[in-house]
PDB file of C-alpha atoms in Angstrom:
ATOM      1  CA  MET A1434     -16.967   9.245  -5.893  1.00  0.00           C
ATOM      2  CA  SER A1435     -16.255  11.669  -8.747  1.00  0.00           C
ATOM      3  CA  VAL A1436     -13.309  11.291 -11.121  1.00  0.00           C
ATOM      4  CA  ASN A1437     -11.603  14.284  -9.485  1.00  0.00           C
ATOM      5  CA  GLY A1438     -12.208  12.753  -6.066  1.00  0.00           C
ATOM      6  CA  MET A1439     -10.681   9.454  -7.157  1.00  0.00           C
ATOM      7  CA  MET A1440      -7.641  11.270  -8.577  1.00  0.00           C
ATOM      8  CA  LEU A1441      -7.147  13.194  -5.340  1.00  0.00           C
ATOM      9  CA  THR A1442      -7.440   9.977  -3.331  1.00  0.00           C
ATOM     10  CA  CYS A1443      -4.840   8.253  -5.541  1.00  0.00           C
ATOM     11  CA  GLN A1444      -2.500  11.244  -5.326  1.00  0.00           C
ATOM     12  CA  ARG A1445      -2.837  11.303  -1.542  1.00  0.00           C
ATOM     13  CA  ALA A1446      -2.102   7.569  -1.327  1.00  0.00           C
ATOM     14  CA  GLN A1447       0.940   7.995  -3.577  1.00  0.00           C
ATOM     15  CA  SER A1448       2.173  10.864  -1.393  1.00  0.00           C
ATOM     16  CA  ILE A1449       1.843   8.735   1.734  1.00  0.00           C
ATOM     17  CA  ARG A1450       3.719   5.839   0.094  1.00  0.00           C
ATOM     18  CA  ALA A1451       6.454   8.230  -1.054  1.00  0.00           C
ATOM     19  CA  ALA A1452       6.718   9.747   2.452  1.00  0.00           C
ATOM     20  CA  ARG A1453       7.016   6.301   4.021  1.00  0.00           C
ATOM     21  CA  ALA A1454       9.653   5.268   1.482  1.00  0.00           C
ATOM     22  CA  ARG A1455      11.674   8.412   2.240  1.00  0.00           C
ATOM     23  CA  LEU A1456      11.320   7.773   5.965  1.00  0.00           C
ATOM     24  CA  ARG A1457      12.522   4.188   5.516  1.00  0.00           C
ATOM     25  CA  GLY A1458      15.515   5.469   3.582  1.00  0.00           C
ATOM     26  CA  PHE A1459      16.350   8.097   6.187  1.00  0.00           C
ATOM     27  CA  LEU A1460      16.142   5.555   9.010  1.00  0.00           C
ATOM     28  CA  LEU A1461      18.341   3.135   7.082  1.00  0.00           C
ATOM     29  CA  GLY A1462      20.935   5.900   6.903  1.00  0.00           C
ATOM     30  CA  VAL A1463      20.616   6.581  10.634  1.00  0.00           C
ATOM     31  CA  ALA A1464      20.871   2.883  11.462  1.00  0.00           C
ATOM     32  CA  ALA A1465      24.050   2.484   9.409  1.00  0.00           C
ATOM     33  CA  ASP A1466      26.111   3.284  12.494  1.00  0.00           C
ATOM     34  CA  GLN A1467      25.459   3.311  16.227  1.00  0.00           C
ATOM     35  CA  LYS A1468      26.590   6.621  17.661  1.00  0.00           C
ATOM     36  CA  LEU A1469      24.628   9.719  16.694  1.00  0.00           C
ATOM     37  CA  ASN A1470      26.629  12.926  16.269  1.00  0.00           C
ATOM     38  CA  ASP A1471      25.139  16.394  16.780  1.00  0.00           C
ATOM     39  CA  MET A1472      24.187  16.853  13.128  1.00  0.00           C
ATOM     40  CA  GLU A1473      22.492  13.441  13.002  1.00  0.00           C
ATOM     41  CA  MET A1474      20.662  14.191  16.246  1.00  0.00           C
ATOM     42  CA  ASN A1475      19.316  17.476  14.858  1.00  0.00           C
ATOM     43  CA  ALA A1476      18.284  15.828  11.586  1.00  0.00           C
ATOM     44  CA  LEU A1477      16.608  13.003  13.474  1.00  0.00           C
ATOM     45  CA  LYS A1478      14.674  15.424  15.688  1.00  0.00           C
ATOM     46  CA  THR A1479      13.494  17.375  12.646  1.00  0.00           C
ATOM     47  CA  MET A1480      12.473  14.222  10.800  1.00  0.00           C
ATOM     48  CA  ARG A1481      10.687  12.907  13.886  1.00  0.00           C
ATOM     49  CA  LEU A1482       8.560  16.061  14.086  1.00  0.00           C
ATOM     50  CA  ASP A1483       7.904  16.322  10.342  1.00  0.00           C
ATOM     51  CA  ALA A1484       6.839  12.676  10.079  1.00  0.00           C
ATOM     52  CA  GLU A1485       4.825  12.550  13.307  1.00  0.00           C
ATOM     53  CA  GLY A1486       1.720  11.335  11.487  1.00  0.00           C
ATOM     54  CA  LEU A1487       3.504   8.316  10.042  1.00  0.00           C
ATOM     55  CA  PHE A1488       4.630   7.093  13.435  1.00  0.00           C
ATOM     56  CA  GLY A1489       1.012   6.340  14.335  1.00  0.00           C
ATOM     57  CA  SER A1490       1.066   3.337  11.988  1.00  0.00           C
ATOM     58  CA  ASP A1491       2.241  -0.071  13.163  1.00  0.00           C
ATOM     59  CA  GLU A1492       5.033   0.112  10.628  1.00  0.00           C
ATOM     60  CA  PHE A1493       6.763   2.865  12.602  1.00  0.00           C
ATOM     61  CA  SER A1494       5.149   2.803  16.068  1.00  0.00           C
ATOM     62  CA  THR A1495       7.755   0.798  17.987  1.00  0.00           C
ATOM     63  CA  ILE A1496      10.493   2.287  15.805  1.00  0.00           C
ATOM     64  CA  GLY A1497       9.329   5.744  16.907  1.00  0.00           C
ATOM     65  CA  PHE A1498       9.525   4.663  20.532  1.00  0.00           C
ATOM     66  CA  LEU A1499      13.083   3.367  20.045  1.00  0.00           C
ATOM     67  CA  LEU A1500      14.105   6.546  18.234  1.00  0.00           C
ATOM     68  CA  ASP A1501      12.752   8.710  21.036  1.00  0.00           C
ATOM     69  CA  ARG A1502      14.996   6.809  23.447  1.00  0.00           C
ATOM     70  CA  ALA A1503      17.939   7.198  21.070  1.00  0.00           C
ATOM     71  CA  LEU A1504      17.391  10.959  20.985  1.00  0.00           C
ATOM     72  CA  VAL A1505      17.711  11.031  24.766  1.00  0.00           C
ATOM     73  CA  VAL A1506      20.832   8.872  25.117  1.00  0.00           C
ATOM     74  CA  GLY A1507      22.462   9.806  21.780  1.00  0.00           C
ATOM     75  CA  VAL A1508      23.115   6.238  20.660  1.00  0.00           C
ATOM     76  CA  LEU A1509      21.355   3.353  18.941  1.00  0.00           C
ATOM     77  CA  HIS A1510      22.256   0.169  20.780  1.00  0.00           C
ATOM     78  CA  GLN A1511      23.403  -2.681  18.563  1.00  0.00           C
ATOM     79  CA  ASP A1512      20.199  -4.727  18.967  1.00  0.00           C
ATOM     80  CA  GLU A1513      18.065  -1.656  18.288  1.00  0.00           C
ATOM     81  CA  ARG A1514      20.089  -0.815  15.195  1.00  0.00           C
ATOM     82  CA  LEU A1515      19.665  -4.348  13.853  1.00  0.00           C
ATOM     83  CA  ASP A1516      15.938  -4.160  14.637  1.00  0.00           C
ATOM     84  CA  LEU A1517      15.645  -1.029  12.532  1.00  0.00           C
ATOM     85  CA  LEU A1518      17.495  -2.562   9.619  1.00  0.00           C
ATOM     86  CA  ALA A1519      15.483  -5.791   9.728  1.00  0.00           C
ATOM     87  CA  SER A1520      12.128  -4.009   9.869  1.00  0.00           C
ATOM     88  CA  LEU A1521      12.944  -1.599   7.035  1.00  0.00           C
ATOM     89  CA  LEU A1522      14.379  -3.961   4.421  1.00  0.00           C
ATOM     90  CA  THR A1523      11.103  -5.641   3.405  1.00  0.00           C
ATOM     91  CA  LEU A1524       9.881  -3.809   0.288  1.00  0.00           C
ATOM     92  CA  GLU A1525      10.677  -6.484  -2.307  1.00  0.00           C
ATOM     93  CA  ALA A1526       8.952  -9.244  -0.338  1.00  0.00           C
ATOM     94  CA  GLU A1527       5.830  -7.102   0.074  1.00  0.00           C
ATOM     95  CA  VAL A1528       5.426  -6.754  -3.698  1.00  0.00           C
ATOM     96  CA  CYS A1529       5.689 -10.514  -4.312  1.00  0.00           C
ATOM     97  CA  GLU A1530       3.270 -11.390  -1.506  1.00  0.00           C
ATOM     98  CA  SER A1531       0.746  -8.796  -2.676  1.00  0.00           C
ATOM     99  CA  THR A1532       0.851 -10.303  -6.180  1.00  0.00           C
ATOM    100  CA  LEU A1533       0.270 -13.784  -4.767  1.00  0.00           C
ATOM    101  CA  LEU A1534      -2.652 -12.612  -2.635  1.00  0.00           C
ATOM    102  CA  GLY A1535      -4.208 -11.030  -5.715  1.00  0.00           C
ATOM    103  CA  LEU A1536      -3.754 -14.267  -7.666  1.00  0.00           C
ATOM    104  CA  LEU A1537      -5.308 -16.389  -4.911  1.00  0.00           C
ATOM    105  CA  SER A1538      -8.185 -13.940  -4.443  1.00  0.00           C
ATOM    106  CA  GLY A1539      -8.919 -13.996  -8.170  1.00  0.00           C
ATOM    107  CA  MET A1540      -8.915 -17.793  -8.213  1.00  0.00           C
ATOM    108  CA  ALA A1541     -11.382 -17.949  -5.324  1.00  0.00           C
ATOM    109  CA  SER A1542     -13.672 -15.183  -6.608  1.00  0.00           C
ATOM    110  CA  ASP A1543     -16.077 -17.547  -8.445  1.00  0.00           C
ATOM    111  CA  ASP A1544     -15.957 -20.253  -5.761  1.00  0.00           C
ATOM    112  CA  HIS A1545     -14.369 -22.688  -8.206  1.00  0.00           C
ATOM    113  CA  ILE A1546     -10.838 -23.629  -9.270  1.00  0.00           C
ATOM    114  CA  ASN A1547     -10.274 -24.758 -12.845  1.00  0.00           C
ATOM    115  CA  SER A1548      -7.232 -26.406 -14.430  1.00  0.00           C
ATOM    116  CA  SER A1549      -6.012 -23.174 -16.053  1.00  0.00           C
ATOM    117  CA  GLU A1550      -5.988 -21.382 -12.700  1.00  0.00           C
ATOM    118  CA  LEU A1551      -4.118 -24.258 -11.102  1.00  0.00           C
ATOM    119  CA  LYS A1552      -1.543 -24.153 -13.897  1.00  0.00           C
ATOM    120  CA  VAL A1553      -0.872 -20.454 -13.263  1.00  0.00           C
ATOM    121  CA  LEU A1554      -0.644 -21.021  -9.506  1.00  0.00           C
ATOM    122  CA  LEU A1555       1.755 -23.938  -9.885  1.00  0.00           C
ATOM    123  CA  GLU A1556       3.998 -21.838 -12.124  1.00  0.00           C
ATOM    124  CA  PHE A1557       3.980 -19.090  -9.467  1.00  0.00           C
ATOM    125  CA  VAL A1558       4.925 -21.702  -6.852  1.00  0.00           C
ATOM    126  CA  ARG A1559       7.787 -22.917  -9.059  1.00  0.00           C
ATOM    127  CA  GLN A1560       9.162 -19.396  -9.466  1.00  0.00           C
ATOM    128  CA  ASN A1561       8.778 -18.460  -5.778  1.00  0.00           C
ATOM    129  CA  GLU A1562       9.566 -21.627  -3.844  1.00  0.00           C
ATOM    130  CA  ASP A1563      11.031 -19.744  -0.885  1.00  0.00           C
ATOM    131  CA  LEU A1564       7.841 -17.717  -0.436  1.00  0.00           C
ATOM    132  CA  PHE A1565       5.725 -20.875  -0.333  1.00  0.00           C
ATOM    133  CA  SER A1566       7.906 -22.366   2.397  1.00  0.00           C
ATOM    134  CA  ARG A1567       6.891 -19.532   4.753  1.00  0.00           C
ATOM    135  CA  PHE A1568       3.791 -18.946   6.850  1.00  0.00           C
ATOM    136  CA  PRO A1569       0.985 -18.606   5.846  1.00  0.00           C
ATOM    137  CA  PHE A1570       1.664 -19.553   2.241  1.00  0.00           C
ATOM    138  CA  ASP A1571       3.110 -22.910   3.309  1.00  0.00           C
ATOM    139  CA  LYS A1572      -0.531 -23.806   4.000  1.00  0.00           C
ATOM    140  CA  ILE A1573      -1.207 -23.389   0.282  1.00  0.00           C
ATOM    141  CA  THR A1574       1.730 -25.664  -0.597  1.00  0.00           C
ATOM    142  CA  LEU A1575       0.451 -28.395   1.725  1.00  0.00           C
ATOM    143  CA  ALA A1576      -3.115 -28.037   0.461  1.00  0.00           C
ATOM    144  CA  LEU A1577      -1.997 -28.308  -3.171  1.00  0.00           C
ATOM    145  CA  SER A1578      -0.013 -31.456  -2.381  1.00  0.00           C
ATOM    146  CA  ASP A1579      -3.020 -32.974  -0.604  1.00  0.00           C
ATOM    147  CA  PHE A1580      -5.343 -31.962  -3.454  1.00  0.00           C
ATOM    148  CA  PHE A1581      -3.257 -33.610  -6.171  1.00  0.00           C
ATOM    149  CA  SER A1582      -2.859 -36.678  -3.951  1.00  0.00           C
ATOM    150  CA  ARG A1583      -6.679 -36.744  -3.616  1.00  0.00           C
ATOM    151  CA  ARG A1584      -6.473 -36.422   0.144  1.00  0.00           C
ATOM    152  CA  ILE A1585      -8.632 -33.282   0.082  1.00  0.00           C
ATOM    153  CA  THR A1586     -11.363 -32.032  -2.235  1.00  0.00           C
ATOM    154  CA  GLU A1587     -11.510 -28.895  -4.363  1.00  0.00           C
ATOM    155  CA  GLU A1588     -13.845 -27.403  -1.771  1.00  0.00           C
ATOM    156  CA  GLN A1589     -11.258 -27.964   0.976  1.00  0.00           C
ATOM    157  CA  LEU A1590      -8.532 -26.414  -1.192  1.00  0.00           C
ATOM    158  CA  LEU A1591     -10.767 -23.375  -1.718  1.00  0.00           C
ATOM    159  CA  THR A1592     -11.346 -23.158   2.035  1.00  0.00           C
ATOM    160  CA  THR A1593      -7.593 -22.985   2.642  1.00  0.00           C
ATOM    161  CA  ILE A1594      -7.138 -20.306  -0.022  1.00  0.00           C
ATOM    162  CA  LYS A1595      -9.959 -18.219   1.460  1.00  0.00           C
ATOM    163  CA  SER A1596      -8.567 -18.520   4.979  1.00  0.00           C
ATOM    164  CA  VAL A1597      -5.171 -17.257   3.785  1.00  0.00           C
ATOM    165  CA  THR A1598      -6.497 -14.421   1.611  1.00  0.00           C
ATOM    166  CA  GLN A1599      -9.489 -13.530   3.821  1.00  0.00           C
ATOM    167  CA  VAL A1600     -11.668 -13.430   0.728  1.00  0.00           C
ATOM    168  CA  ASP A1601     -15.003 -15.176   0.322  1.00  0.00           C
ATOM    169  CA  TYR A1602     -16.896 -13.495  -2.498  1.00  0.00           C
ATOM    170  CA  SER A1603     -19.406 -16.319  -2.799  1.00  0.00           C
ATOM    171  CA  SER A1604     -20.981 -15.735   0.612  1.00  0.00           C
ATOM    172  CA  THR A1605     -20.332 -12.065   1.338  1.00  0.00           C
ATOM    173  CA  GLY A1606     -19.411 -10.419  -1.946  1.00  0.00           C
ATOM    174  CA  SER A1607     -16.340  -8.947  -0.263  1.00  0.00           C
ATOM    175  CA  ILE A1608     -13.525  -9.703   2.135  1.00  0.00           C
ATOM    176  CA  SER A1609     -14.394 -11.763   5.172  1.00  0.00           C
ATOM    177  CA  GLU A1610     -14.279 -10.500   8.742  1.00  0.00           C
ATOM    178  CA  ASP A1611     -11.640 -12.958   9.944  1.00  0.00           C
ATOM    179  CA  GLN A1612      -8.772 -11.208  11.703  1.00  0.00           C
ATOM    180  CA  VAL A1613      -5.693 -13.432  11.715  1.00  0.00           C
ATOM    181  CA  PRO A1614      -6.347 -16.735   9.913  1.00  0.00           C
ATOM    182  CA  LEU A1615      -4.245 -19.824  10.546  1.00  0.00           C
ATOM    183  CA  CYS A1616      -2.309 -18.212  13.386  1.00  0.00           C
ATOM    184  CA  ASP A1617      -2.096 -20.358  16.526  1.00  0.00           C
ATOM    185  CA  PHE A1618      -1.998 -18.190  19.626  1.00  0.00           C
ATOM    186  CA  ASP A1619      -0.630 -19.271  22.966  1.00  0.00           C
ATOM    187  CA  GLU A1620      -2.864 -18.916  26.012  1.00  0.00           C
ATOM    188  CA  VAL A1621      -0.688 -18.083  29.035  1.00  0.00           C
ATOM    189  CA  ASN A1622      -1.499 -17.584  32.707  1.00  0.00           C
ATOM    190  CA  ASN A1623       1.487 -15.364  33.427  1.00  0.00           C
ATOM    191  CA  VAL A1624       3.744 -12.951  31.555  1.00  0.00           C
ATOM    192  CA  VAL A1625       7.154 -12.204  33.046  1.00  0.00           C
ATOM    193  CA  VAL A1626       7.909  -8.668  31.858  1.00  0.00           C
ATOM    194  CA  GLU A1627      11.193  -8.012  33.668  1.00  0.00           C
ATOM    195  CA  GLY A1628      14.117  -9.197  31.565  1.00  0.00           C
ATOM    196  CA  SER A1629      11.884 -10.377  28.700  1.00  0.00           C
ATOM    197  CA  VAL A1630      12.038  -9.218  25.084  1.00  0.00           C
ATOM    198  CA  LEU A1631       8.636  -8.152  23.761  1.00  0.00           C
ATOM    199  CA  VAL A1632       7.476  -7.190  20.272  1.00  0.00           C
ATOM    200  CA  PHE A1633       4.136  -5.486  19.658  1.00  0.00           C
ATOM    201  CA  THR A1634       2.255  -5.707  16.396  1.00  0.00           C
ATOM    202  CA  GLY A1635      -1.141  -4.634  15.119  1.00  0.00           C
ATOM    203  CA  LYS A1636      -3.446  -1.947  16.410  1.00  0.00           C
ATOM    204  CA  PHE A1637      -3.889  -1.466  20.148  1.00  0.00           C
ATOM    205  CA  GLY A1638      -6.193   1.000  21.831  1.00  0.00           C
ATOM    206  CA  GLY A1639      -9.839   1.519  22.595  1.00  0.00           C
ATOM    207  CA  LYS A1640     -10.747  -0.157  25.863  1.00  0.00           C
ATOM    208  CA  THR A1641      -7.224  -1.409  26.511  1.00  0.00           C
ATOM    209  CA  GLY A1642      -5.281   1.848  26.366  1.00  0.00           C
ATOM    210  CA  PHE A1643      -2.863   3.337  23.910  1.00  0.00           C
ATOM    211  CA  ARG A1644       0.029   1.248  22.665  1.00  0.00           C
ATOM    212  CA  LYS A1645       2.713   3.844  23.436  1.00  0.00           C
ATOM    213  CA  VAL A1646       1.584   3.998  27.076  1.00  0.00           C
ATOM    214  CA  ILE A1647       1.732   0.208  27.329  1.00  0.00           C
ATOM    215  CA  GLU A1648       5.220   0.185  25.812  1.00  0.00           C
ATOM    216  CA  GLU A1649       6.427   2.798  28.305  1.00  0.00           C
ATOM    217  CA  ARG A1650       5.089   0.759  31.207  1.00  0.00           C
ATOM    218  CA  ILE A1651       6.792  -2.392  29.930  1.00  0.00           C
ATOM    219  CA  VAL A1652      10.148  -0.591  29.814  1.00  0.00           C
ATOM    220  CA  GLY A1653       9.466   0.811  33.287  1.00  0.00           C
ATOM    221  CA  LEU A1654       8.960  -2.734  34.576  1.00  0.00           C
ATOM    222  CA  GLY A1655      12.298  -3.875  33.144  1.00  0.00           C
ATOM    223  CA  GLY A1656      11.053  -5.307  29.851  1.00  0.00           C
ATOM    224  CA  VAL A1657      12.894  -4.849  26.558  1.00  0.00           C
ATOM    225  CA  LEU A1658      11.036  -3.644  23.463  1.00  0.00           C
ATOM    226  CA  ARG A1659      12.139  -4.645  19.997  1.00  0.00           C
ATOM    227  CA  ALA A1660      10.837  -3.698  16.552  1.00  0.00           C
ATOM    228  CA  SER A1661      11.194  -7.153  14.977  1.00  0.00           C
ATOM    229  CA  VAL A1662      10.834 -10.803  15.948  1.00  0.00           C
ATOM    230  CA  THR A1663      14.076 -12.741  16.422  1.00  0.00           C
ATOM    231  CA  THR A1664      15.276 -15.824  18.267  1.00  0.00           C
ATOM    232  CA  LYS A1665      15.669 -13.593  21.342  1.00  0.00           C
ATOM    233  CA  THR A1666      11.963 -12.661  21.409  1.00  0.00           C
ATOM    234  CA  ASN A1667       9.999 -13.978  24.371  1.00  0.00           C
ATOM    235  CA  TYR A1668       6.573 -12.529  23.552  1.00  0.00           C
ATOM    236  CA  LEU A1669       4.922 -11.300  20.367  1.00  0.00           C
ATOM    237  CA  VAL A1670       1.702  -9.497  21.295  1.00  0.00           C
ATOM    238  CA  VAL A1671      -0.897  -9.020  18.543  1.00  0.00           C
ATOM    239  CA  GLY A1672      -3.322  -6.109  18.922  1.00  0.00           C
ATOM    240  CA  ASP A1673      -7.010  -6.973  19.161  1.00  0.00           C
ATOM    241  CA  GLU A1674      -7.906  -4.536  16.374  1.00  0.00           C
ATOM    242  CA  THR A1675      -5.769  -6.334  13.798  1.00  0.00           C
ATOM    243  CA  ALA A1676      -7.494  -5.792  10.464  1.00  0.00           C
ATOM    244  CA  VAL A1677      -7.957  -7.642   7.223  1.00  0.00           C
ATOM    245  CA  GLY A1678      -5.025  -7.506   4.836  1.00  0.00           C
ATOM    246  CA  TRP A1679      -2.678  -8.291   7.714  1.00  0.00           C
ATOM    247  CA  ILE A1680      -0.351 -10.511   5.672  1.00  0.00           C
ATOM    248  CA  THR A1681       1.188  -7.714   3.603  1.00  0.00           C
ATOM    249  CA  SER A1682       1.403  -5.257   6.479  1.00  0.00           C
ATOM    250  CA  THR A1683       4.326  -4.844   8.836  1.00  0.00           C
ATOM    251  CA  TYR A1684       2.428  -6.431  11.704  1.00  0.00           C
ATOM    252  CA  GLY A1685       1.601  -9.403   9.472  1.00  0.00           C
ATOM    253  CA  ARG A1686       5.291  -9.818   8.743  1.00  0.00           C
ATOM    254  CA  LYS A1687       6.027 -10.054  12.464  1.00  0.00           C
ATOM    255  CA  ILE A1688       3.391 -12.773  12.840  1.00  0.00           C
ATOM    256  CA  GLN A1689       4.909 -14.508   9.841  1.00  0.00           C
ATOM    257  CA  ALA A1690       8.380 -14.353  11.390  1.00  0.00           C
ATOM    258  CA  ALA A1691       7.070 -15.814  14.653  1.00  0.00           C
ATOM    259  CA  MET A1692       5.362 -18.717  12.873  1.00  0.00           C
ATOM    260  CA  ASP A1693       8.529 -19.444  10.888  1.00  0.00           C
ATOM    261  CA  LEU A1694      10.637 -19.420  14.063  1.00  0.00           C
ATOM    262  CA  ARG A1695       8.223 -21.868  15.635  1.00  0.00           C
ATOM    263  CA  LYS A1696       8.841 -24.290  12.776  1.00  0.00           C
ATOM    264  CA  ALA A1697      12.574 -23.898  13.411  1.00  0.00           C
ATOM    265  CA  ASP A1698      11.995 -24.638  17.114  1.00  0.00           C
ATOM    266  CA  ALA A1699      11.877 -21.483  19.250  1.00  0.00           C
ATOM    267  CA  PRO A1700      10.774 -22.837  22.665  1.00  0.00           C
ATOM    268  CA  ASN A1701      10.884 -19.451  24.427  1.00  0.00           C
ATOM    269  CA  LEU A1702       8.643 -17.615  21.946  1.00  0.00           C
ATOM    270  CA  ARG A1703       4.995 -17.063  22.846  1.00  0.00           C
ATOM    271  CA  VAL A1704       2.450 -15.413  20.541  1.00  0.00           C
ATOM    272  CA  LEU A1705      -0.264 -13.677  22.557  1.00  0.00           C
ATOM    273  CA  THR A1706      -3.378 -11.693  21.878  1.00  0.00           C
ATOM    274  CA  GLU A1707      -3.711  -8.255  23.429  1.00  0.00           C
ATOM    275  CA  GLN A1708      -6.693  -9.641  25.363  1.00  0.00           C
ATOM    276  CA  ASN A1709      -4.547 -12.377  26.922  1.00  0.00           C
ATOM    277  CA  LEU A1710      -1.848  -9.880  27.938  1.00  0.00           C
ATOM    278  CA  ARG A1711      -4.455  -7.606  29.472  1.00  0.00           C
ATOM    279  CA  ALA A1712      -5.940 -10.497  31.446  1.00  0.00           C
ATOM    280  CA  VAL A1713      -2.635 -11.589  33.011  1.00  0.00           C
ATOM    281  CA  SER A1714      -0.955  -8.140  33.256  1.00  0.00           C
ATOM    282  CA  PRO A1715      -3.764  -5.634  33.904  1.00  0.00           C
ATOM    283  CA  GLN A1716      -1.275  -3.126  35.375  1.00  0.00           C
ATOM    284  CA  LEU A1717      -0.050  -2.413  31.848  1.00  0.00           C
ATOM    285  CA  PHE A1718      -3.489  -1.175  30.754  1.00  0.00           C
ATOM    286  CA  GLU A1719      -4.817   0.662  33.794  1.00  0.00           C
TER     287      GLU A1719
END
């Protein structure tokens, strides 16, 4: 790629980030209260049309669906409003997690961990203890403890780091093809849609149908869609086309929230693959 081409690509990426930041800010303003007056409704309709391209991303897909309903009924229900707020206020955490992923990837790039690298990592752990108590970075904390206690080898510590970062330069020279490492999915024989709270995350489509169509059918069958995972969530469904880099994306954050709730004991929460949902509820995809 030429220098001019690289500059244009960077400028385009910056424009997209700026547009998403403005959209987050606008939605935070909308979600500040429940009832939408005429001026807010008109502004929301205009924004919805202007930002149509952004709503194709997982970050705004379910939010777009909820906003479309709000435009019809003229109100954001309390749970929907809280969903919007919870899903939008994540910028600071994303920066910290991206830094950590870069650090871990750099450590694993030569397929060896030396004492200087461990010193830097331990200092990062000390400064960000809360981050390392959360999935999937809690796996790093446990692995470090086991390594210093001589319960695992350096090779096993490297394996854990690679599974979290999805990087294995030694064998492939690039990121690995793993989709969602360290995430334990449930395998269910039945999904009760009516009266259940469902959250979708990741990319759906291809052979299984478009995500928006599936969401509409779930609502039609009496299910409740939410934009974020909470203690009220019954099913988190992860799209089969979930890509690398999932941890720092919005859909990775939903997986992270589900794993954290499991540690806190959430007996009604099930984490499913799109394939599993399609197998037990084919009517949603036909």
